């Protein structure tokens, strides 16, 4: 089936969408691919796109394709997203263009979603290249020591929230992938922890009671303070460090 070519601004390479299948020639047993006569049928074969990504650091070409779409519109939508990402860097910013190509190539290789435009644009440095991607836990552990002018009690409170709740519950999530639902799950885990404390306190086993002798359930006011700590860190990630375009919605 004939492919449809697309080109974005700033000299971004051409991409194309096409339809193909895994039918084989009955004599040679070779895949017919785009030459299969059945592709004219709407219910036969998936849609795909191909794109020539920017060369890697070694100057190697990077043609890539993804064959997994039910409709041409779906394939075209992802191809348009890729072209939009490649159009983000300023003219001549080859460092950023290569790094964005790395992100796209890795997403295709691992069969993950292509990153969105706002997230990638926030990572482009003014002098070229991309800021490193970081997980929430690593960001928090680096963020607190850099906070100046905090009282001793406030710093101790932040440290406790980070060590006991934010890092154990959310630390392995990429900063740019955090969602409000992740915080909801964290508080559900805290509620489960509260229930467990109560069970152990009422246990007939003295060893169980001893384990929670100095542990108190986390109240609503404390949960609000934990969330406030997370919000302060995320606001800095947006407005000071420029690692994410906005706080989780």
mmCIF file of C-alpha atoms in Angstrom:
data_model
loop_
_atom_site.group_PDB
_atom_site.id
_atom_site.type_symbol
_atom_site.label_atom_id
_atom_site.label_comp_id
_atom_site.label_asym_id
_atom_site.label_seq_id
_atom_site.Cartn_x
_atom_site.Cartn_y
_atom_site.Cartn_z
ATOM 1 C CA UNK A 1 0.000 0.000 0.000
ATOM 2 C CA UNK A 2 1.263 3.460 -0.843
ATOM 3 C CA UNK A 3 2.823 5.308 2.073
ATOM 4 C CA UNK A 4 1.945 8.785 3.234
ATOM 5 C CA UNK A 5 4.948 11.050 3.857
ATOM 6 C CA UNK A 6 5.023 13.818 6.441
ATOM 7 C CA UNK A 7 7.545 16.582 7.059
ATOM 8 C CA UNK A 8 7.802 18.965 10.015
ATOM 9 C CA UNK A 9 9.460 22.362 10.266
ATOM 10 C CA UNK A 10 13.184 23.124 10.767
ATOM 11 C CA UNK A 11 14.359 20.485 8.321
ATOM 12 C CA UNK A 12 13.158 17.517 10.345
ATOM 13 C CA UNK A 13 13.552 14.296 8.300
ATOM 14 C CA UNK A 14 10.617 12.827 6.437
ATOM 15 C CA UNK A 15 8.487 10.159 8.044
ATOM 16 C CA UNK A 16 5.890 7.938 6.455
ATOM 17 C CA UNK A 17 2.902 5.818 7.397
ATOM 18 C CA UNK A 18 2.083 2.607 5.620
ATOM 19 C CA UNK A 19 0.281 -0.684 5.948
ATOM 20 C CA UNK A 20 1.945 -4.086 5.985
ATOM 21 C CA UNK A 21 1.278 -7.657 7.046
ATOM 22 C CA UNK A 22 3.059 -10.936 7.741
ATOM 23 C CA UNK A 23 1.533 -12.952 4.886
ATOM 24 C CA UNK A 24 4.110 -15.083 3.022
ATOM 25 C CA UNK A 25 4.605 -15.944 -0.614
ATOM 26 C CA UNK A 26 3.439 -19.574 -0.975
ATOM 27 C CA UNK A 27 6.485 -20.431 -3.103
ATOM 28 C CA UNK A 28 9.364 -18.536 -1.473
ATOM 29 C CA UNK A 29 7.901 -18.304 2.073
ATOM 30 C CA UNK A 30 9.162 -14.741 2.248
ATOM 31 C CA UNK A 31 6.973 -12.098 3.927
ATOM 32 C CA UNK A 32 4.981 -10.045 1.438
ATOM 33 C CA UNK A 33 5.033 -7.004 3.724
ATOM 34 C CA UNK A 34 3.708 -3.909 1.922
ATOM 35 C CA UNK A 35 3.189 -5.818 -1.350
ATOM 36 C CA UNK A 36 0.454 -8.106 0.011
ATOM 37 C CA UNK A 37 -2.609 -7.814 -2.302
ATOM 38 C CA UNK A 38 -4.950 -8.164 0.698
ATOM 39 C CA UNK A 39 -3.808 -4.889 2.228
ATOM 40 C CA UNK A 40 -6.505 -3.035 0.319
ATOM 41 C CA UNK A 41 -8.973 -4.603 2.762
ATOM 42 C CA UNK A 42 -9.612 -2.470 5.851
ATOM 43 C CA UNK A 43 -9.460 -5.496 8.161
ATOM 44 C CA UNK A 44 -6.131 -6.862 6.935
ATOM 45 C CA UNK A 45 -2.725 -5.902 8.325
ATOM 46 C CA UNK A 46 -1.663 -3.290 10.890
ATOM 47 C CA UNK A 47 -0.618 0.268 10.145
ATOM 48 C CA UNK A 48 2.950 1.394 10.776
ATOM 49 C CA UNK A 49 5.234 4.376 10.474
ATOM 50 C CA UNK A 50 8.907 4.782 9.676
ATOM 51 C CA UNK A 51 11.190 7.691 10.503
ATOM 52 C CA UNK A 52 14.884 8.496 10.073
ATOM 53 C CA UNK A 53 15.974 9.757 13.502
ATOM 54 C CA UNK A 54 18.997 12.056 13.915
ATOM 55 C CA UNK A 55 22.334 10.259 13.850
ATOM 56 C CA UNK A 56 23.639 8.940 17.180
ATOM 57 C CA UNK A 57 26.834 10.119 18.912
ATOM 58 C CA UNK A 58 28.926 7.862 16.670
ATOM 59 C CA UNK A 59 27.415 9.266 13.488
ATOM 60 C CA UNK A 60 25.395 6.118 12.808
ATOM 61 C CA UNK A 61 22.084 6.411 10.961
ATOM 62 C CA UNK A 62 18.961 5.526 12.924
ATOM 63 C CA UNK A 63 16.032 4.446 10.752
ATOM 64 C CA UNK A 64 13.205 3.353 13.041
ATOM 65 C CA UNK A 65 9.696 1.992 12.603
ATOM 66 C CA UNK A 66 6.785 0.894 14.758
ATOM 67 C CA UNK A 67 4.217 -1.596 13.486
ATOM 68 C CA UNK A 68 1.347 -1.795 15.951
ATOM 69 C CA UNK A 69 -1.497 0.482 14.927
ATOM 70 C CA UNK A 70 -5.072 -0.424 14.080
ATOM 71 C CA UNK A 71 -5.675 2.682 11.964
ATOM 72 C CA UNK A 72 -3.692 5.043 9.761
ATOM 73 C CA UNK A 73 -4.803 7.940 11.978
ATOM 74 C CA UNK A 74 -3.244 6.328 15.053
ATOM 75 C CA UNK A 75 0.068 5.747 13.255
ATOM 76 C CA UNK A 76 0.048 9.290 11.886
ATOM 77 C CA UNK A 77 -0.678 10.748 15.341
ATOM 78 C CA UNK A 78 2.424 9.137 16.865
ATOM 79 C CA UNK A 79 4.551 10.061 13.863
ATOM 80 C CA UNK A 80 3.385 13.687 14.199
ATOM 81 C CA UNK A 81 4.368 13.619 17.886
ATOM 82 C CA UNK A 82 7.870 12.414 16.971
ATOM 83 C CA UNK A 83 8.224 15.131 14.350
ATOM 84 C CA UNK A 84 7.089 17.720 16.912
ATOM 85 C CA UNK A 85 9.754 16.512 19.344
ATOM 86 C CA UNK A 86 12.469 16.708 16.702
ATOM 87 C CA UNK A 87 11.375 20.274 15.884
ATOM 88 C CA UNK A 88 11.903 21.485 19.496
ATOM 89 C CA UNK A 89 15.660 22.328 19.414
ATOM 90 C CA UNK A 90 16.857 25.627 18.005
ATOM 91 C CA UNK A 91 18.552 25.616 14.627
ATOM 92 C CA UNK A 92 22.045 24.179 15.037
ATOM 93 C CA UNK A 93 21.446 22.618 18.458
ATOM 94 C CA UNK A 94 22.696 19.184 17.436
ATOM 95 C CA UNK A 95 23.274 18.108 21.063
ATOM 96 C CA UNK A 96 19.585 18.434 21.918
ATOM 97 C CA UNK A 97 18.522 16.902 18.603
ATOM 98 C CA UNK A 98 20.691 13.830 19.246
ATOM 99 C CA UNK A 99 19.455 13.447 22.822
ATOM 100 C CA UNK A 100 15.817 13.709 21.724
ATOM 101 C CA UNK A 101 16.560 11.085 19.090
ATOM 102 C CA UNK A 102 17.928 8.908 21.915
ATOM 103 C CA UNK A 103 14.668 9.264 23.862
ATOM 104 C CA UNK A 104 12.544 8.343 20.853
ATOM 105 C CA UNK A 105 14.760 5.401 19.872
ATOM 106 C CA UNK A 106 14.669 4.016 23.415
ATOM 107 C CA UNK A 107 10.866 4.328 23.599
ATOM 108 C CA UNK A 108 10.494 2.453 20.306
ATOM 109 C CA UNK A 109 13.033 -0.195 21.345
ATOM 110 C CA UNK A 110 11.340 -0.872 24.695
ATOM 111 C CA UNK A 111 7.798 -0.524 23.288
ATOM 112 C CA UNK A 112 7.042 2.369 25.628
ATOM 113 C CA UNK A 113 4.976 5.509 24.882
ATOM 114 C CA UNK A 114 6.769 8.331 23.095
ATOM 115 C CA UNK A 115 7.437 11.198 25.601
ATOM 116 C CA UNK A 116 5.170 14.220 25.279
ATOM 117 C CA UNK A 117 6.235 17.615 23.937
ATOM 118 C CA UNK A 118 5.937 19.583 27.209
ATOM 119 C CA UNK A 119 8.092 17.098 29.117
ATOM 120 C CA UNK A 120 10.852 17.072 26.502
ATOM 121 C CA UNK A 121 10.758 20.854 25.982
ATOM 122 C CA UNK A 122 11.254 21.356 29.745
ATOM 123 C CA UNK A 123 14.424 19.255 29.607
ATOM 124 C CA UNK A 124 16.105 21.194 26.791
ATOM 125 C CA UNK A 125 18.916 23.324 28.220
ATOM 126 C CA UNK A 126 19.362 26.912 26.957
ATOM 127 C CA UNK A 127 22.914 26.077 25.768
ATOM 128 C CA UNK A 128 21.985 22.752 24.211
ATOM 129 C CA UNK A 129 21.507 19.173 25.365
ATOM 130 C CA UNK A 130 18.940 17.791 27.778
ATOM 131 C CA UNK A 131 18.757 17.865 31.541
ATOM 132 C CA UNK A 132 19.135 14.421 33.077
ATOM 133 C CA UNK A 133 15.950 12.562 33.874
ATOM 134 C CA UNK A 134 15.634 11.875 37.593
ATOM 135 C CA UNK A 135 13.442 9.775 39.871
ATOM 136 C CA UNK A 136 11.405 11.464 42.580
ATOM 137 C CA UNK A 137 13.367 9.862 45.428
ATOM 138 C CA UNK A 138 16.740 10.946 44.063
ATOM 139 C CA UNK A 139 15.429 14.461 43.498
ATOM 140 C CA UNK A 140 14.105 14.724 47.065
ATOM 141 C CA UNK A 141 17.392 13.523 48.574
ATOM 142 C CA UNK A 142 19.267 16.163 46.612
ATOM 143 C CA UNK A 143 16.628 18.855 47.107
ATOM 144 C CA UNK A 144 16.538 19.044 50.899
ATOM 145 C CA UNK A 145 20.262 19.816 51.461
ATOM 146 C CA UNK A 146 19.930 22.672 48.969
ATOM 147 C CA UNK A 147 17.050 24.320 50.803
ATOM 148 C CA UNK A 148 18.360 27.414 52.606
ATOM 149 C CA UNK A 149 16.869 29.401 55.474
ATOM 150 C CA UNK A 150 14.849 26.565 56.997
ATOM 151 C CA UNK A 151 14.358 26.386 60.736
ATOM 152 C CA UNK A 152 15.684 23.309 62.519
ATOM 153 C CA UNK A 153 12.162 21.990 63.143
ATOM 154 C CA UNK A 154 11.072 22.530 59.538
ATOM 155 C CA UNK A 155 14.164 20.795 58.174
ATOM 156 C CA UNK A 156 13.637 17.896 60.587
ATOM 157 C CA UNK A 157 10.000 17.644 59.506
ATOM 158 C CA UNK A 158 10.928 17.617 55.792
ATOM 159 C CA UNK A 159 13.597 14.988 56.400
ATOM 160 C CA UNK A 160 11.137 12.762 58.273
ATOM 161 C CA UNK A 161 8.478 13.042 55.553
ATOM 162 C CA UNK A 162 11.019 12.235 52.839
ATOM 163 C CA UNK A 163 12.647 9.308 54.670
ATOM 164 C CA UNK A 164 9.527 7.633 56.081
ATOM 165 C CA UNK A 165 6.906 8.211 53.389
ATOM 166 C CA UNK A 166 7.835 9.974 50.149
ATOM 167 C CA UNK A 167 10.933 7.968 49.237
ATOM 168 C CA UNK A 168 9.601 4.506 50.303
ATOM 169 C CA UNK A 169 6.248 5.028 48.573
ATOM 170 C CA UNK A 170 7.098 7.193 45.551
ATOM 171 C CA UNK A 171 10.887 7.242 45.238
ATOM 172 C CA UNK A 172 11.119 4.868 42.257
ATOM 173 C CA UNK A 173 8.739 6.883 40.064
ATOM 174 C CA UNK A 174 10.279 9.162 37.432
ATOM 175 C CA UNK A 175 9.765 12.800 38.370
ATOM 176 C CA UNK A 176 8.090 13.554 35.043
ATOM 177 C CA UNK A 177 5.697 10.605 35.441
ATOM 178 C CA UNK A 178 4.307 11.448 38.883
ATOM 179 C CA UNK A 179 0.517 11.751 38.963
ATOM 180 C CA UNK A 180 -2.017 12.704 41.620
ATOM 181 C CA UNK A 181 -3.080 9.076 41.721
ATOM 182 C CA UNK A 182 0.390 8.119 42.994
ATOM 183 C CA UNK A 183 -0.101 10.308 46.064
ATOM 184 C CA UNK A 184 -3.535 8.804 46.616
ATOM 185 C CA UNK A 185 -1.942 5.346 46.673
ATOM 186 C CA UNK A 186 0.709 6.576 49.112
ATOM 187 C CA UNK A 187 -1.922 7.756 51.568
ATOM 188 C CA UNK A 188 -3.790 4.475 51.198
ATOM 189 C CA UNK A 189 -0.558 2.693 52.186
ATOM 190 C CA UNK A 190 -0.235 5.008 55.186
ATOM 191 C CA UNK A 191 -3.797 4.159 56.232
ATOM 192 C CA UNK A 192 -2.943 0.464 55.979
ATOM 193 C CA UNK A 193 0.119 1.142 58.135
ATOM 194 C CA UNK A 194 -2.123 2.834 60.712
ATOM 195 C CA UNK A 195 -4.382 -0.227 60.810
ATOM 196 C CA UNK A 196 -1.355 -2.481 61.236
ATOM 197 C CA UNK A 197 -0.108 -0.418 64.192
ATOM 198 C CA UNK A 198 -3.488 -0.768 65.862
ATOM 199 C CA UNK A 199 -3.503 -4.538 65.316
ATOM 200 C CA UNK A 200 -0.022 -4.933 66.764
ATOM 201 C CA UNK A 201 -0.828 -2.756 69.760
ATOM 202 C CA UNK A 202 -3.790 -4.995 70.568
ATOM 203 C CA UNK A 203 -1.859 -8.207 69.997
ATOM 204 C CA UNK A 204 -1.457 -10.722 72.831
ATOM 205 C CA UNK A 205 2.130 -11.206 71.701
ATOM 206 C CA UNK A 206 4.396 -8.888 73.745
ATOM 207 C CA UNK A 207 6.994 -8.888 70.980
ATOM 208 C CA UNK A 208 4.420 -7.539 68.510
ATOM 209 C CA UNK A 209 3.397 -4.819 70.972
ATOM 210 C CA UNK A 210 7.044 -3.923 71.562
ATOM 211 C CA UNK A 211 7.632 -3.363 67.824
ATOM 212 C CA UNK A 212 5.144 -0.481 67.744
ATOM 213 C CA UNK A 213 5.715 0.912 71.229
ATOM 214 C CA UNK A 214 7.131 4.158 69.820
ATOM 215 C CA UNK A 215 5.178 4.245 66.557
ATOM 216 C CA UNK A 216 2.128 6.460 66.279
ATOM 217 C CA UNK A 217 -0.560 6.348 63.595
ATOM 218 C CA UNK A 218 -0.268 9.093 60.987
ATOM 219 C CA UNK A 219 -3.126 11.546 61.442
ATOM 220 C CA UNK A 220 -4.875 13.728 58.882
ATOM 221 C CA UNK A 221 -2.862 16.816 59.884
ATOM 222 C CA UNK A 222 0.388 14.902 59.385
ATOM 223 C CA UNK A 223 -0.784 13.684 55.969
ATOM 224 C CA UNK A 224 -1.414 17.296 54.952
ATOM 225 C CA UNK A 225 2.114 18.223 56.065
ATOM 226 C CA UNK A 226 3.592 15.301 54.087
ATOM 227 C CA UNK A 227 1.748 16.517 51.004
ATOM 228 C CA UNK A 228 2.949 20.076 51.640
ATOM 229 C CA UNK A 229 6.561 18.842 51.693
ATOM 230 C CA UNK A 230 6.052 17.050 48.377
ATOM 231 C CA UNK A 231 4.391 20.133 46.883
ATOM 232 C CA UNK A 232 7.280 22.414 47.880
ATOM 233 C CA UNK A 233 9.795 20.045 46.290
ATOM 234 C CA UNK A 234 7.755 19.708 43.103
ATOM 235 C CA UNK A 235 7.309 23.481 42.812
ATOM 236 C CA UNK A 236 11.097 23.842 42.941
ATOM 237 C CA UNK A 237 11.438 21.098 40.315
ATOM 238 C CA UNK A 238 9.232 23.241 38.051
ATOM 239 C CA UNK A 239 10.278 26.828 38.778
ATOM 240 C CA UNK A 240 13.919 26.518 39.891
ATOM 241 C CA UNK A 241 15.347 23.361 38.332
ATOM 242 C CA UNK A 242 13.112 23.248 35.238
ATOM 243 C CA UNK A 243 12.928 19.443 35.335
ATOM 244 C CA UNK A 244 9.166 19.190 34.752
ATOM 245 C CA UNK A 245 6.712 21.577 33.056
ATOM 246 C CA UNK A 246 4.156 21.535 35.882
ATOM 247 C CA UNK A 247 3.275 19.815 39.135
ATOM 248 C CA UNK A 248 1.278 16.550 38.894
ATOM 249 C CA UNK A 249 -2.337 17.062 37.871
#
